[in-house]
Short mmCIF file of C-alpha atoms (C1' of nucleotides) in Angstrom, two decimals:
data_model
loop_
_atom_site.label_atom_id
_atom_site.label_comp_id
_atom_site.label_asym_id
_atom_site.label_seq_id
_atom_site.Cartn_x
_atom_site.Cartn_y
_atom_site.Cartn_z
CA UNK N 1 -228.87 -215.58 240.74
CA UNK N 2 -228.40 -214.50 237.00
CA UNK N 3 -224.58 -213.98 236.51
CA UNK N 4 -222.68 -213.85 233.22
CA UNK N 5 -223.48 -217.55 231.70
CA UNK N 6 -227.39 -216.90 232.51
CA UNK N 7 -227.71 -213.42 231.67
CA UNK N 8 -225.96 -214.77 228.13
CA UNK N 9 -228.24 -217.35 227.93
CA UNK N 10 -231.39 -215.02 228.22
CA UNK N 11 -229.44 -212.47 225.23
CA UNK N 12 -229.66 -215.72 222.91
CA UNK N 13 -233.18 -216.37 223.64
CA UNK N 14 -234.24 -212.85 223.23
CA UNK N 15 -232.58 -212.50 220.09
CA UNK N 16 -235.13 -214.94 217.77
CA UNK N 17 -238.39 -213.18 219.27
CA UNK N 18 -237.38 -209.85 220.61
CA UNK N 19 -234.45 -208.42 218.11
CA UNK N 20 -236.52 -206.51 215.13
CA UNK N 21 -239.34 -206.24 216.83
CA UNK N 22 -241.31 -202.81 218.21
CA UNK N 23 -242.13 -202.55 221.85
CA UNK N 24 -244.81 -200.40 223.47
CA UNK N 25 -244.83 -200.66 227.12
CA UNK N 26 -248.08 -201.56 228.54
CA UNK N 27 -247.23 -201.69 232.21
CA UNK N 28 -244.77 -200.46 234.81
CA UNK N 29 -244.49 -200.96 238.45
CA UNK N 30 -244.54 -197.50 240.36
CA UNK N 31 -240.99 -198.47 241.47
CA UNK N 32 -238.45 -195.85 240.65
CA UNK N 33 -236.18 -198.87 239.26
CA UNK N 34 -238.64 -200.10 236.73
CA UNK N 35 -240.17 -196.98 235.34
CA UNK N 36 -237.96 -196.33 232.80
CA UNK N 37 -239.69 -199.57 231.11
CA UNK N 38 -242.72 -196.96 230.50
CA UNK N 39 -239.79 -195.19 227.92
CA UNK N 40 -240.34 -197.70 225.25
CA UNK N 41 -243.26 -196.57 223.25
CA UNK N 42 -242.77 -197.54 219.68
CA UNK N 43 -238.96 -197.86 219.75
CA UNK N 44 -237.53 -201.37 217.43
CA UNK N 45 -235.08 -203.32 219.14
CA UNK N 46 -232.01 -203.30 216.66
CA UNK N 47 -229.54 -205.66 218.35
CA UNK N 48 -229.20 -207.43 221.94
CA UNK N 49 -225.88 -207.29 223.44
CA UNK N 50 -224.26 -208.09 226.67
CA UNK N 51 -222.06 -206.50 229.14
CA UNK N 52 -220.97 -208.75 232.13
CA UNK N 53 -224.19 -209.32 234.03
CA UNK N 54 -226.57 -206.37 231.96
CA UNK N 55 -228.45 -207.13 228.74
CA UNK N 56 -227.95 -203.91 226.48
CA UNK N 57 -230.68 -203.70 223.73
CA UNK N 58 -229.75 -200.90 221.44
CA UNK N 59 -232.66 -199.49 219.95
CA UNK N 60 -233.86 -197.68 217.05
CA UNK N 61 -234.22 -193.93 218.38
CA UNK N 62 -230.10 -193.86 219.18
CA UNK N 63 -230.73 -194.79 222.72
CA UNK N 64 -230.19 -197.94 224.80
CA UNK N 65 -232.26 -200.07 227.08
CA UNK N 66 -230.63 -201.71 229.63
CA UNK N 67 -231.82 -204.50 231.95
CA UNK N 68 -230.26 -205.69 234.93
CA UNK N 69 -231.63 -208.55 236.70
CA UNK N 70 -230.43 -208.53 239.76
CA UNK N 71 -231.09 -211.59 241.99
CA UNK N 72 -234.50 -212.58 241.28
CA UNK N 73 -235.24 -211.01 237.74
CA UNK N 74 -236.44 -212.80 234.68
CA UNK N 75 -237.44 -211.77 230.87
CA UNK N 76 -239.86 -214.15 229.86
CA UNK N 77 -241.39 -214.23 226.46
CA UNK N 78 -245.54 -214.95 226.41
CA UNK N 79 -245.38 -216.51 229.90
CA UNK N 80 -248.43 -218.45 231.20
CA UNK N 81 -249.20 -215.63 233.79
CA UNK N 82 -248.51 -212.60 232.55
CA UNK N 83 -250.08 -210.86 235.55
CA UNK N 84 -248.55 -212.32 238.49
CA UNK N 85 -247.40 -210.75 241.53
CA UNK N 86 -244.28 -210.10 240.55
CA UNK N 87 -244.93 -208.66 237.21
CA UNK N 88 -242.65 -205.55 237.20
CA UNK N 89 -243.18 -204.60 233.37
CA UNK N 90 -245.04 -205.63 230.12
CA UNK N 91 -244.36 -204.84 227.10
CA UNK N 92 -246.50 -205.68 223.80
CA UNK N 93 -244.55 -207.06 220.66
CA UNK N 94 -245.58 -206.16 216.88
CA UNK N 95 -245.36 -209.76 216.45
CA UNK N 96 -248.30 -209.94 218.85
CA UNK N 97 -246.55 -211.31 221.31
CA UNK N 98 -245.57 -210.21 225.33
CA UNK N 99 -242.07 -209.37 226.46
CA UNK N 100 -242.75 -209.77 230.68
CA UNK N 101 -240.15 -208.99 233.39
CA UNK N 102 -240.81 -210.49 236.42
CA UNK N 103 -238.56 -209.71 239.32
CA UNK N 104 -239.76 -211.48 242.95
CA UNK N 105 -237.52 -209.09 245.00
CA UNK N 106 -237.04 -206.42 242.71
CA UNK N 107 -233.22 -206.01 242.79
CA UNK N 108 -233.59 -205.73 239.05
CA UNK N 109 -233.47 -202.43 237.28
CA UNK N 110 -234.24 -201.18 233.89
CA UNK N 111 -232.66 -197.81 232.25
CA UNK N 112 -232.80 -196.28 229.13
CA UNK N 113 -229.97 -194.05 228.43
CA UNK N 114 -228.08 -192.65 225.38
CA UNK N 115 -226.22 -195.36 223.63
CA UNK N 116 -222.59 -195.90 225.48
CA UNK N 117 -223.57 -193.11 228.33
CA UNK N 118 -223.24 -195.55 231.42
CA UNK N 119 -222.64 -192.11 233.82
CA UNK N 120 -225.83 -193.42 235.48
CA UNK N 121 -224.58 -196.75 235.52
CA UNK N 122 -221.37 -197.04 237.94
CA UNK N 123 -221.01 -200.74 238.10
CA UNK N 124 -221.47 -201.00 234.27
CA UNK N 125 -219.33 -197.97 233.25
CA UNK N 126 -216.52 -199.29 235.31
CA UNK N 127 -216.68 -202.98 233.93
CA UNK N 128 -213.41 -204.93 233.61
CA UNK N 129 -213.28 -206.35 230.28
CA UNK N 130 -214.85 -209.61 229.15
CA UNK N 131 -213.57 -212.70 230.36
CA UNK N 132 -215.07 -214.79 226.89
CA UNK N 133 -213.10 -212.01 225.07
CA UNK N 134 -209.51 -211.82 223.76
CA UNK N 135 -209.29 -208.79 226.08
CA UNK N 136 -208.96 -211.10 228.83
CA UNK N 137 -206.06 -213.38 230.14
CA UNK N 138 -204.01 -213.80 233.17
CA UNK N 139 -201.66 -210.45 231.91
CA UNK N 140 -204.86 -208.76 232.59
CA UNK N 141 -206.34 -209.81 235.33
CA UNK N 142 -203.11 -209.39 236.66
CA UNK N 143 -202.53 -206.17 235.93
CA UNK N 144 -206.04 -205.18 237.30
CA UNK N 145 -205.68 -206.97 240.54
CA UNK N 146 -201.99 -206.04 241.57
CA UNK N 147 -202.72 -202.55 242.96
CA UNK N 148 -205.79 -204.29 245.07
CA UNK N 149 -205.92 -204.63 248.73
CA UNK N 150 -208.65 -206.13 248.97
CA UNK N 151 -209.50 -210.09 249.07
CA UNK N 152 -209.56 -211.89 245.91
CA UNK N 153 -213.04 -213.02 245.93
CA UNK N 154 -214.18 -209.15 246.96
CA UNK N 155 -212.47 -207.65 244.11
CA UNK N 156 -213.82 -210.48 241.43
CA UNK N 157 -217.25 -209.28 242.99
CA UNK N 158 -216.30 -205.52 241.98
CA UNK N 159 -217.33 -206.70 238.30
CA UNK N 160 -213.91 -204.44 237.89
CA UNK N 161 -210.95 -206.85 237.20
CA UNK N 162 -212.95 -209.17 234.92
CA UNK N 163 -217.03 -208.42 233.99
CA UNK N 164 -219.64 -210.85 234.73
CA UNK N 165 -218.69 -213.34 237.89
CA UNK N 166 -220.96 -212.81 240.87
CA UNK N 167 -220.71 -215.29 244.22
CA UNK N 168 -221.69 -218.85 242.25
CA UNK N 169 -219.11 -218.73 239.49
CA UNK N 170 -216.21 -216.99 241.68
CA UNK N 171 -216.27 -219.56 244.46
CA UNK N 172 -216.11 -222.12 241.22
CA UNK N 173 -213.44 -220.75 239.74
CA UNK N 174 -211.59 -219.93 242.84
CA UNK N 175 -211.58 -223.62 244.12
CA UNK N 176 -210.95 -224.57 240.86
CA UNK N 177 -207.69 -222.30 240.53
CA UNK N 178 -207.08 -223.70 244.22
CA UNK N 179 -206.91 -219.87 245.15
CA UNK N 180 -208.24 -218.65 248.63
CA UNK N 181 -210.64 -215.82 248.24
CA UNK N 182 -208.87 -214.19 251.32
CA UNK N 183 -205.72 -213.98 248.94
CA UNK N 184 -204.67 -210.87 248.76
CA UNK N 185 -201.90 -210.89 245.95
CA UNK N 186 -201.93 -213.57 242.96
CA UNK N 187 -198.84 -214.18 241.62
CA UNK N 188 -198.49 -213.76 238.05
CA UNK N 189 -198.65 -217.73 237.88
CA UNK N 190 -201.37 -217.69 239.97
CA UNK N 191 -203.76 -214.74 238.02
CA UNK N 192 -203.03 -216.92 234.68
CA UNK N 193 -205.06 -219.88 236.69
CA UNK N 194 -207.39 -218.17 238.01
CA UNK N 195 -207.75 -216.22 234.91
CA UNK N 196 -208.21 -219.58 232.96
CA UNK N 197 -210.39 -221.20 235.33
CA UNK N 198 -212.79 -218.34 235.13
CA UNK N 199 -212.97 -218.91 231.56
CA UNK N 200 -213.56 -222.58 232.00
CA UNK N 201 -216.12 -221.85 234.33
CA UNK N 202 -218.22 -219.72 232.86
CA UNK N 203 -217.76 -221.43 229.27
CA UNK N 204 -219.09 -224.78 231.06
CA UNK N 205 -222.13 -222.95 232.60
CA UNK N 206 -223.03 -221.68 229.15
CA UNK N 207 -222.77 -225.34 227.61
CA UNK N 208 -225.31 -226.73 230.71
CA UNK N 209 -227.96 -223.75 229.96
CA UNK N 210 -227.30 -221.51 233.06
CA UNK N 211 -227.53 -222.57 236.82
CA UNK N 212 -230.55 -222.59 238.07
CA UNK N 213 -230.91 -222.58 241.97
CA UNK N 214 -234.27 -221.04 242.15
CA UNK N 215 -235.62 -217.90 240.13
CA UNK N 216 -233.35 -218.34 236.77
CA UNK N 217 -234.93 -219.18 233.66
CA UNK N 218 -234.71 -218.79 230.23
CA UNK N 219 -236.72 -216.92 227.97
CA UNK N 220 -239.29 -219.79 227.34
CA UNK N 221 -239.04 -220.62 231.55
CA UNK N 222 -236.78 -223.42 230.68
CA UNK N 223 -234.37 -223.87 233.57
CA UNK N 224 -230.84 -224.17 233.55
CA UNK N 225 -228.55 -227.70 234.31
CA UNK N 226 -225.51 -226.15 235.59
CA UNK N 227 -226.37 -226.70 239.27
CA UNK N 228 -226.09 -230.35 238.59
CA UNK N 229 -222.31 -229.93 237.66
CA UNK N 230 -220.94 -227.47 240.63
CA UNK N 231 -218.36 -228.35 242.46
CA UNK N 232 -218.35 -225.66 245.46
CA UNK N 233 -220.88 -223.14 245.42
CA UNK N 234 -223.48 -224.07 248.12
CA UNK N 235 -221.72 -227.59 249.14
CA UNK N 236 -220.05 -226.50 252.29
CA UNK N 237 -220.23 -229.67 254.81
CA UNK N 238 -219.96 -231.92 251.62
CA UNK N 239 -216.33 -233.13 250.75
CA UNK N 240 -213.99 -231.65 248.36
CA UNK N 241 -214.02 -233.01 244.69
CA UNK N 242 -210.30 -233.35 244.60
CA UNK N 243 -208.86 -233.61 247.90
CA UNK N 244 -211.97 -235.28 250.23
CA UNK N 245 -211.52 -232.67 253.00
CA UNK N 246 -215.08 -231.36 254.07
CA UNK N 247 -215.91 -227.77 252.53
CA UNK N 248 -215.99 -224.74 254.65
CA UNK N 249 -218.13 -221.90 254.61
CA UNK N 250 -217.45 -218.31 256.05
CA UNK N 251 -219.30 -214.78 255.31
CA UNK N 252 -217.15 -212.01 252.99
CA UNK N 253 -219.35 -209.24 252.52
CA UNK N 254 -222.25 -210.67 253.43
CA UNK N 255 -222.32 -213.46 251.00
CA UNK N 256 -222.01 -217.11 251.72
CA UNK N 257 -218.47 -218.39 250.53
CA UNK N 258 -217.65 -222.02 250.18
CA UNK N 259 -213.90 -223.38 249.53
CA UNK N 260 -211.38 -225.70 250.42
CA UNK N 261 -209.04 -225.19 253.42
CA UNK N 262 -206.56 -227.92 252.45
CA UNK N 263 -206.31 -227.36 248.67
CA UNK N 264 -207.21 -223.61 248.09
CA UNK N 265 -204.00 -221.83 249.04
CA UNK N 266 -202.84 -217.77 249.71
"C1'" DC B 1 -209.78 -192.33 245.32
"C1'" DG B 2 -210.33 -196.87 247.47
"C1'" DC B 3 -212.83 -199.48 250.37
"C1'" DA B 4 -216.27 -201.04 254.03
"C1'" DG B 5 -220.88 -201.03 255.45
"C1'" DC B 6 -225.72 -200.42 254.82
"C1'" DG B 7 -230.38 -200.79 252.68
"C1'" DC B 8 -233.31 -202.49 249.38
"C1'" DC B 9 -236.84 -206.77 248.87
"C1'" DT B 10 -239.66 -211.20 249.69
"C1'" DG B 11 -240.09 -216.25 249.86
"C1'" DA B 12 -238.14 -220.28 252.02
"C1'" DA B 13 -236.70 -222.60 255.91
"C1'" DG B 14 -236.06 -223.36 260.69
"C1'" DG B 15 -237.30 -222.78 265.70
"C1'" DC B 16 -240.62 -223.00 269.29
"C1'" DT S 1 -250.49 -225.65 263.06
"C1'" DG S 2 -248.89 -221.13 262.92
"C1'" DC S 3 -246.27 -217.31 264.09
"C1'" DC S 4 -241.79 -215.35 264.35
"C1'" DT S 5 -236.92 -214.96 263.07
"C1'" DT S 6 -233.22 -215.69 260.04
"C1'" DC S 7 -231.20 -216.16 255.64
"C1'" DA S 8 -230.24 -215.46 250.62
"C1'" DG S 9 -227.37 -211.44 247.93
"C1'" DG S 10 -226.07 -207.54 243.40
"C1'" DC S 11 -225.59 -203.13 243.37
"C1'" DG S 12 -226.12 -198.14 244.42
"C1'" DC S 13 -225.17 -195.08 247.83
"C1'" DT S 14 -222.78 -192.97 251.83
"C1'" DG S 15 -219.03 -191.85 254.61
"C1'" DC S 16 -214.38 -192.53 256.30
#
DNA sequence: CGCAGCGCCTGAAGGC
DNA sequence: TGCCTTCAGGCGCTGC
């Protein structure tokens, strides 16, 4: 599933083919989420920025186009098929070439909306800052989680203390800040580890391309290498990197969470 | 306002 | 072999 270090990947690969260029959409899927794909008619594509997990173009007309994509989605530059079954939107490039998002279960979602107007956007309007930022450090995430009841790993999910860590890269960074994610309270000590090993996380994902477990791929439908280098995420039954206790594996809301009983502590 | 729970989707994998 | 069930999960929405 795209999270921050894949949707960031997919911003750098758009940027050489997609930033200057004019789009006219040539197909949208009927879905509600995708139709606003069928608002790009002759807009240019100024700049390509990110915002935790959504790719904000900012285009030429004052407005913003803002992809999402979700668990399945992809933006794919002159794919092979460009027609498939899971073709949610087509645009055509002045540089001749196709800009395709393809989204198998269609969790993805495209808006266009006037630039900085998120009101549409809850998740992205209420984004905690950026963890790859100086805005971000354990003061912060601190500060942002103190007044939580919630469990750790449920309020990293929230995209509201810190932007951009979905379930791969918070049970990394969790086991590798040997934090529980049924912690309630971090400790200031604590929320500058955790705080640190998201950074670590993500920064290594970037460096290996992305993780690719299935759907992810970049721009040219290269896939990623991070998947070779995790150390939690998905390895429940295996044994723990650092201690050698086998990895356990519970449900917190509704998504599969791996950690270490004997080394990730409340 | 904060938080929990639900629904959206479809391919892969497992059971019989 | 083939049908059926279960699982994967980010986010918007609803209701307490």
């Amino acid at each position: 599933m795209p999270e921050l270090p894949e949707v960031e990947m997919v911003r750098r690969g758009l940027l050489s083919s997609v930033r200057g260029r004019t789009l006219h959409c040539s197909y949208a899927h009927e879905s509600s989420k995708f139709a606003a794909a069928a608002e790009l008619t002759g807009q240019g594509v100024v700049d390509i920025c990110r915002r935790g997990k959504y790719l904000i173009a900012a285009l030429d007309d004052g407005r913003e186009f803002i992809v999402h994509l979700g668990m399945t989605g992809a933006l794919l530059v002159d794919p092979l098929d460009r027609a498939g079954p899971h073709v949610r939107a087509v645009w055509h490039m002045d540089s001749g070439q196709d800009l395709v998002f393809n989204d198998v279960r269609r969790f993805g979602r495209l808006a266009v909306v006037v630039a900085g107007d998120y009101s549409e956007l809850p998740t992205l309007r209420d984004m905690g800052p950026e963890p790859l930022s100086d805005a971000f450090d354990g003061a912060v995430l601190h500060a942002l989680t103190v007044r939580s009841s919630s469990h750790i790993k449920t309020q990293l999910l929230s995209q509201r203390p810190v932007a951009g860590v979905g379930n791969i890269y918070a049970d990394e960074a969790l086991w590798m800040a040997q934090i529980h994610p049924r912690c309630r309270q971090l400790s200031k000590p604590r929320a500058e580890r955790l705080a640190t090993a998201i950074q670590e996380v993500l920064s290594e994902a970037i460096d290996h391309g992305g993780t690719t477990l299935s759907d992810y791929r970049q721009v040219d439908g290269s896939k990623g290498q991070n998947q070779k280098h995790l150390h939690c995420y998905g390895r429940a039954g295996e044994l723990c990197d650092r201690c050698g206790t086998e990895l356990s594996r519970t449900v917190m809301q509704g998504r599969g969470t791996t950690f270490c009983r004997k080394c990730q502590s409340y």
